[in-house]
XYZ file of C-alpha atoms in Angstrom:
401
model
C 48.266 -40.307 -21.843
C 45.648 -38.489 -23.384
C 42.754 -36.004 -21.888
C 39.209 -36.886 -22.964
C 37.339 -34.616 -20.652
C 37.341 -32.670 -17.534
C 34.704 -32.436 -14.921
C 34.945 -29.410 -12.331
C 32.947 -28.900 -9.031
C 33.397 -26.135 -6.434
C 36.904 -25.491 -7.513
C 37.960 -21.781 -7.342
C 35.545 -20.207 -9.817
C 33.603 -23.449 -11.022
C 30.631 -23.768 -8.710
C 28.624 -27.118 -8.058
C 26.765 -27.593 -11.296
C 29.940 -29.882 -12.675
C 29.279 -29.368 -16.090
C 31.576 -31.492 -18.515
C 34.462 -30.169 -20.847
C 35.184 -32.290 -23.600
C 39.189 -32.312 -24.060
C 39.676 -34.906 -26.687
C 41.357 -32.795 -29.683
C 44.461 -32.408 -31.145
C 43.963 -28.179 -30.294
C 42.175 -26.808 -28.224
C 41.220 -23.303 -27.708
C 39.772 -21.462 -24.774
C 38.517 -17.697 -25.139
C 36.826 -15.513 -23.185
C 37.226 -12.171 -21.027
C 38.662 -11.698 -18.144
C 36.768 -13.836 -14.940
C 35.135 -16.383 -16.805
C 37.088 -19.498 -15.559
C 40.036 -20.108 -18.058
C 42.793 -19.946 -15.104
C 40.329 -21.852 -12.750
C 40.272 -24.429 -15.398
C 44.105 -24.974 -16.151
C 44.903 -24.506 -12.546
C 42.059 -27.326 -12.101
C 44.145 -29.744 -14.465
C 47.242 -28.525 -12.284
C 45.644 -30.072 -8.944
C 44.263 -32.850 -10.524
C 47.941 -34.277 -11.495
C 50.044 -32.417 -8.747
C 47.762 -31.839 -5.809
C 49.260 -28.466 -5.950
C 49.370 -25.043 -8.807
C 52.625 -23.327 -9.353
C 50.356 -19.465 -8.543
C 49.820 -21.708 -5.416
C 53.420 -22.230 -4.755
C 55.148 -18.880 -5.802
C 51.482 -16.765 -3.589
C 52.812 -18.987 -0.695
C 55.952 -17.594 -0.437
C 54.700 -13.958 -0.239
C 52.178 -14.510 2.405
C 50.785 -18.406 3.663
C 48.104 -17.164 5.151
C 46.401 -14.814 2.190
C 46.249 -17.983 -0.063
C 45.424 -20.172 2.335
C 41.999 -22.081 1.221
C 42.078 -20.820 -2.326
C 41.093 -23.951 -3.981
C 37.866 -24.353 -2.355
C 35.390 -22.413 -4.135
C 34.281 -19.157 -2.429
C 31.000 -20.051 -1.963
C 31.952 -23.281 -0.114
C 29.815 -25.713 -2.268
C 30.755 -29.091 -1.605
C 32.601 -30.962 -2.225
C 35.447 -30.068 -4.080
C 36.387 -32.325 -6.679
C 38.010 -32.458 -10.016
C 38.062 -35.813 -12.460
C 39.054 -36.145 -15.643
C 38.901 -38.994 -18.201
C 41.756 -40.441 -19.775
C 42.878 -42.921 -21.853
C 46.619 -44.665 -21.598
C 47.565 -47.383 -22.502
C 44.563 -48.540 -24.673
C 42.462 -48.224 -22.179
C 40.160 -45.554 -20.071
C 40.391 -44.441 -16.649
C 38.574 -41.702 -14.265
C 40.629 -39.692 -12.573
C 39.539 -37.938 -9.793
C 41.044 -35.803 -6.750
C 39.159 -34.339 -3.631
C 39.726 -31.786 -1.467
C 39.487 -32.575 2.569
C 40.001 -31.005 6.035
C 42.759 -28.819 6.291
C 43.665 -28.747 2.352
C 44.811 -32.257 1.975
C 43.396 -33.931 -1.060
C 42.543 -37.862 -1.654
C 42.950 -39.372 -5.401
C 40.496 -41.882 -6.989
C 40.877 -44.559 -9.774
C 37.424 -45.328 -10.949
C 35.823 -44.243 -8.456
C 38.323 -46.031 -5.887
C 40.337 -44.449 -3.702
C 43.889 -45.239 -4.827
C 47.424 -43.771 -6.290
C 47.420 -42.483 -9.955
C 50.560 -45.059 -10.632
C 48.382 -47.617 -9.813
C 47.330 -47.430 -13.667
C 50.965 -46.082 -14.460
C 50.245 -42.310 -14.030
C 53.043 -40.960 -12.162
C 53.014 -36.902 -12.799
C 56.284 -35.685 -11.636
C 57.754 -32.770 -10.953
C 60.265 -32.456 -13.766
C 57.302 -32.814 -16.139
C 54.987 -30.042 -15.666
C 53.092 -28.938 -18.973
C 50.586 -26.497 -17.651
C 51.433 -23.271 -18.281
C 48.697 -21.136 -16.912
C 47.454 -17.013 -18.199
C 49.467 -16.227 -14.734
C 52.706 -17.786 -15.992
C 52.835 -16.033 -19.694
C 54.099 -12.543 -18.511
C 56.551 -14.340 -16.595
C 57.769 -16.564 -18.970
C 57.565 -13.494 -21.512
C 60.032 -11.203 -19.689
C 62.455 -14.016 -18.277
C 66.000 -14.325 -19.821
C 66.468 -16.882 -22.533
C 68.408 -19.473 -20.277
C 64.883 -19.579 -18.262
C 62.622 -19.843 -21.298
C 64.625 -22.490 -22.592
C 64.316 -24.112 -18.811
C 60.458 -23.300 -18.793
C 59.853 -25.156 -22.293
C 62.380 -27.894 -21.109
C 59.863 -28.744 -18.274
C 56.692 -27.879 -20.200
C 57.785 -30.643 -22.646
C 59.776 -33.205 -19.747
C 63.413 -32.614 -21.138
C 64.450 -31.774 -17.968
C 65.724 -34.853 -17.471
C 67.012 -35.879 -21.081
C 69.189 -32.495 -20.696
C 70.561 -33.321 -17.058
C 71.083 -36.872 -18.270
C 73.090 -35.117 -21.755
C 75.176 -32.788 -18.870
C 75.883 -35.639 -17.514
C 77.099 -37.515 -19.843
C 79.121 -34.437 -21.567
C 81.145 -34.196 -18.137
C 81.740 -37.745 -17.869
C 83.012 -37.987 -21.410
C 85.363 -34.831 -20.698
C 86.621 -36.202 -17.236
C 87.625 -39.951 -19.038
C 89.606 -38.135 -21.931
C 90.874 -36.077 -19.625
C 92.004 -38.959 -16.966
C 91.125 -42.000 -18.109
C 91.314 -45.649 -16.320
C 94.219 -47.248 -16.020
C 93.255 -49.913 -17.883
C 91.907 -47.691 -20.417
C 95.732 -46.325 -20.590
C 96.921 -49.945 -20.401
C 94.671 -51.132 -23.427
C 96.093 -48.225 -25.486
C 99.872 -48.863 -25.247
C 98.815 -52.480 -25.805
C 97.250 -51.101 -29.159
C 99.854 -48.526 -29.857
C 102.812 -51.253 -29.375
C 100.954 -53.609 -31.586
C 100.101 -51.761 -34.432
C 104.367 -51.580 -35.727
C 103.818 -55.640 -36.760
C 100.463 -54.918 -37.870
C 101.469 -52.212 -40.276
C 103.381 -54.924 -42.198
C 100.367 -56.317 -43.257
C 98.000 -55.510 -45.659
C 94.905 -56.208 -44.020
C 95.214 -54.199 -41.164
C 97.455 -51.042 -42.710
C 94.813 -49.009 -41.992
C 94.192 -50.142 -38.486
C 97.444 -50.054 -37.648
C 97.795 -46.223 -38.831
C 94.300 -45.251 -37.076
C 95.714 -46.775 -33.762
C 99.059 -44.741 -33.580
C 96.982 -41.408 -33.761
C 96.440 -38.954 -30.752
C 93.404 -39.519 -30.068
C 93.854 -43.015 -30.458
C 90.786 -43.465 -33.331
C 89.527 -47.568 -32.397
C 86.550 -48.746 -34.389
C 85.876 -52.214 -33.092
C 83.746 -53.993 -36.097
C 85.701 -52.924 -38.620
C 89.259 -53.547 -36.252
C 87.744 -56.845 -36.067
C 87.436 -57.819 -38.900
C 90.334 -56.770 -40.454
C 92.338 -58.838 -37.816
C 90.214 -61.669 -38.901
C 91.033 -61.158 -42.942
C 94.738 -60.872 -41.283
C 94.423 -63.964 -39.371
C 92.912 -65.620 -42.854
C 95.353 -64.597 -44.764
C 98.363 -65.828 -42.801
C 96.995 -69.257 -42.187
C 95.489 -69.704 -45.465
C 92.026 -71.208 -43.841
C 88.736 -69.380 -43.086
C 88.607 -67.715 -39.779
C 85.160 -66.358 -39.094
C 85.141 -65.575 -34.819
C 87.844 -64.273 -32.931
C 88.463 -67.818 -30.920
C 89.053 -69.643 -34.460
C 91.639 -66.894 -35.547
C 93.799 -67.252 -32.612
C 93.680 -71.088 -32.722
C 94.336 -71.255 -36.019
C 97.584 -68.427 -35.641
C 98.937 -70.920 -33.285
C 98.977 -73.951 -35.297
C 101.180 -72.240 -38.089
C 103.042 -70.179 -35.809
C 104.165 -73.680 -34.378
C 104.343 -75.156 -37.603
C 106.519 -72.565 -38.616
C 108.862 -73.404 -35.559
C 109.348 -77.171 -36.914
C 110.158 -75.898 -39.992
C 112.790 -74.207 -38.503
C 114.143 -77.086 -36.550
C 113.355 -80.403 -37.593
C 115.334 -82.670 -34.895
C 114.930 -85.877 -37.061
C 117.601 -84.474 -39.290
C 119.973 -83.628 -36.695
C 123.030 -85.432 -36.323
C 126.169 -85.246 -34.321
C 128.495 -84.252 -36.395
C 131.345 -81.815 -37.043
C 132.173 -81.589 -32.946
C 128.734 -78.927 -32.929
C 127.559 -81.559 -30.174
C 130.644 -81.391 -27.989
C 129.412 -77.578 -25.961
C 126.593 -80.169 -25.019
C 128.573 -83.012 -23.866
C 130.496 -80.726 -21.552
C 127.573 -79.293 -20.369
C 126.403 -81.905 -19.242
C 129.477 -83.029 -17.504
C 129.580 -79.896 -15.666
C 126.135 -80.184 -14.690
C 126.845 -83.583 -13.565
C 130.408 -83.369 -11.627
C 128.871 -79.614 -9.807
C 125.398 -81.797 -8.251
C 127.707 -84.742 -6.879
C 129.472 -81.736 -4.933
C 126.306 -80.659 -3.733
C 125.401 -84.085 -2.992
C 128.631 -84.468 -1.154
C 128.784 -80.986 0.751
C 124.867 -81.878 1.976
C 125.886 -85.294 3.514
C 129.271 -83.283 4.973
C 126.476 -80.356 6.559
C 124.222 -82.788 7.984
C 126.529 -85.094 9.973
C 127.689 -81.790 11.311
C 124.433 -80.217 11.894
C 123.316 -83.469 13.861
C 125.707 -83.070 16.599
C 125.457 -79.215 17.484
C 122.804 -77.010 18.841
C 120.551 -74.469 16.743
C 122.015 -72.016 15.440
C 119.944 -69.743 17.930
C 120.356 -70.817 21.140
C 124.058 -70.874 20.454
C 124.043 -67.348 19.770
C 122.265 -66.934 22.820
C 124.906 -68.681 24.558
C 127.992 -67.298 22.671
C 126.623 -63.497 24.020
C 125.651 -64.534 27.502
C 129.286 -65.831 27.877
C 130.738 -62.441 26.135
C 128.003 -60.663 28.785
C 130.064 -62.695 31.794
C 133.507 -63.863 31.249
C 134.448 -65.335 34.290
C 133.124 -66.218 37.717
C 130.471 -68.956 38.151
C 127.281 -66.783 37.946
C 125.168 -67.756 34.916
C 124.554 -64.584 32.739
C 120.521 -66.526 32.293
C 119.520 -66.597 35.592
C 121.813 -65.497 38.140
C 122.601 -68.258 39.867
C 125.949 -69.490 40.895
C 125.948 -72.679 37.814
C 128.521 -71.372 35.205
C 131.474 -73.644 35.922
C 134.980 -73.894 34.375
C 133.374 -76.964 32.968
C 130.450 -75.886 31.980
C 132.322 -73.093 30.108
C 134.592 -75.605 28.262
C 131.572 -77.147 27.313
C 129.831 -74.386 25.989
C 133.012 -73.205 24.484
C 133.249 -76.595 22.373
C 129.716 -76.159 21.200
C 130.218 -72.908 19.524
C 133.288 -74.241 17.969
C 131.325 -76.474 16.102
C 128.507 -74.197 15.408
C 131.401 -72.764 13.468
C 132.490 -75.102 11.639
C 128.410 -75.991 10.972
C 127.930 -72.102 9.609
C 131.461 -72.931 7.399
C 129.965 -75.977 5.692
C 126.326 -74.216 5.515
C 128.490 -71.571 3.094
C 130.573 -74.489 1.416
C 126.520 -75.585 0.251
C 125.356 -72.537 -0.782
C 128.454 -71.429 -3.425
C 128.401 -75.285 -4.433
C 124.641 -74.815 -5.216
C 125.104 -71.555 -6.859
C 127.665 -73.394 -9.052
C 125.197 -76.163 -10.120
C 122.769 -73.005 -11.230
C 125.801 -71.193 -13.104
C 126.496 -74.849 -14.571
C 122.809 -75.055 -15.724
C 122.184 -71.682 -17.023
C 125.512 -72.141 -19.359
C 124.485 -75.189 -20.594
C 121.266 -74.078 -21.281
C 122.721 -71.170 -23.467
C 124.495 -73.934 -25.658
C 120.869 -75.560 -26.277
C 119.418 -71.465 -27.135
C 122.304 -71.804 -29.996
C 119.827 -73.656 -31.651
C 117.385 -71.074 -31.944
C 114.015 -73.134 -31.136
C 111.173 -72.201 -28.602
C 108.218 -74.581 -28.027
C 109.901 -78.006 -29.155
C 107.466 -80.969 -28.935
C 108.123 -84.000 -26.901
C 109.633 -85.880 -29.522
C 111.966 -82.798 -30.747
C 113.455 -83.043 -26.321
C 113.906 -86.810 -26.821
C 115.705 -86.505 -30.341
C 118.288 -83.232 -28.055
C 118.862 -86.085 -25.548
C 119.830 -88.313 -27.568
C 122.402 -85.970 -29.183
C 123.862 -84.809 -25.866
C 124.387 -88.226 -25.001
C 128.383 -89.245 -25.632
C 126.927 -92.613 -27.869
C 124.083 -91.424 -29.669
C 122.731 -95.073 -30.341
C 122.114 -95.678 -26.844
């Protein structure tokens, strides 16, 4: 925004006339002796933008009523009023602000009444750069820390410098303590970079991301992982997604070239660990078979588990005599005891067969997990479908079939 000019009426020592100051120059200068208006005039430009003067503010905390009414000219012309062209944005506005009852003011747009940030002008508080005759002596014999502070706001760095503290403390607090996935990423990094010292590529990477600080540059990290990525598959690799496609195709292609099961063959008795396996396997899930059909005949003719229990320590509560432990009454029999007692006994023998299950499935898992170990002998991850069939096959005791 830029001042063009500045019309003053009845505003401390401007009277009505409203004479016209041109403003529209890279310098201006003001001179004259003492009482001829050059404090009325800045502290005019002051009320204009801020409906208020700083003399206004500090005078007010000394004594209200002393400086009450000191914008209205002495001589009470009317009205008082201060406008002011400017130009923003390309374009030209009037400015004006008047004075009403009991000191409040109204602002004008063109002769409208309306808010200043109606066109964008939205004078704040943190950007104040009227420094008026009154100010200088203070701003003279302050300490440096409030010069700086004075020019800070005089210019609108206020802001810039709180947002510059702000960002200072933040980037002390996250090298301090930083996220946890922060930490996380890091000892990803850190772990990473042994293999990718190895390579050429990304020597330097790797060396830069074992330092303390940790020293990451992500353009240049990335592509070296991409000439990395290039130069292990042999094929251009020119985004990120391509690379790690492209590492998985030879990193599986290097797998069948480790095992190829088409040339696999049983032969010198390296086949047999299998066949027993399998065996195993086989001969430990017909006892599970069996020990399930053995559990459930039983299970089918006893009570639950629970409301055996209940029974088994209602009869331990009352051992003999006819009263039922349950509900008092006179019901508990010799017969009704036998009966009771028979139940429990197979419960028993259920909970005995229950255990016989579980060890016979815990063999079938130690049966699995061994023959499983034979197949790691070969030393192959990620076979393809046709690489399982061709295993079959060989752990079958006829291979043709």
């Amino acid at each position: 925004m830029r001042l063009v000019n500045l019309t003053i009426r009845n505003f401390r020592g401007f009277g009505a006339t409203g004479e016209t100051i041109p403003l529209d120059g890279d310098l201006l200068l003001f001179f004259g002796p003492n009482g001829f208006g050059k404090t009325s005039l800045a502290e005019a430009i002051e009320w204009l933008f801020y409906g208020m003067t700083k003399r206004r503010q500090q005078g007010e905390g000394y004594s209200r009523s002393e400086y009450s009414n000191s914008f209205a000219n002495i001589h009470g012309g009317t009205p008082t009023e201060v406008s002011a062209t400017v130009e923003i944005a390309g374009r030209r506005a009037l400015l004006s602000r008047k004075l009403g009852p009991g000191e409040a003011s109204t602002t004008f747009v063109d002769g409208t009444p309306a808010a200043f940030s109606s066109i964008n002008v939205s004078p704040i508080e943190a950007f104040y750069p009227v420094v008026a005759q009154h100010g200088l002596q203070t701003f003279i014999h302050s300490k440096p820390k409030d010069r700086r502070d004075a020019i800070c706001a005089a210019f609108g760095l206020d802001e810039l410098t709180a947002l510059k503290n702000a960002l200072d403390s933040a980037r002390a607090s996250f090298q301090r303590t930083p996220p946890r996935s922060v930490s996380d990423a890091r000892r990803e990094l850190a772990a990473q970079a042994r293999t990718l010292a190895e390579i050429a590529e990304t020597r330097d990477l790797a060396r830069r991301w074992q330092l303390s600080p940790m020293q990451v540059k992500t353009a240049e990290d990335t592509q070296a992982l991409l000439d990395a990525a290039k130069a292990l598959t042999g094929a251009p690799c020119p985004t990120v997604d391509e690379a790690l496609a492209k590492l998985r195709e030879t990193r599986q292609q290097a797998s069948r070239s480790v095992f190829d099961a088409g040339k696999l063959a049983p032969n010198d008795g390296k086949s047999a660990p299998l066949d027993a396996g399998m065996k195993a396997v086989a001969d430990a899930l017909t006892a599970v078979e069996r020990t399930i059909a053995i559990t459930a005949a039983t299970t089918a003719s006893t009570y639950k588990s629970a409301f055996l229990e209940l029974w088994k320590a209602g009869l331990e509560l009352s051992p003999s005599g006819d009263q039922c432990p349950m509900c008092e009454a006179d019901t508990l029999t010799t017969a009704k005891r036998e009966e009771l007692s028979k139940r429990l006994a197979h419960n028993v023998d259920r909970m005995q067969k229950n255990d016989a299950l579980v060890a016979a499935v815990a063999a079938v898992k130690a049966r699995i997990a061994s023959y499983r170990s034979h197949v790691r002998e070969f030393g192959v991850d990620e076979l393809a479908v046709e690489d399982l069939e061709q295993l079959r096959r060989l752990s079958r005791r006829n291979p043709t079939n």
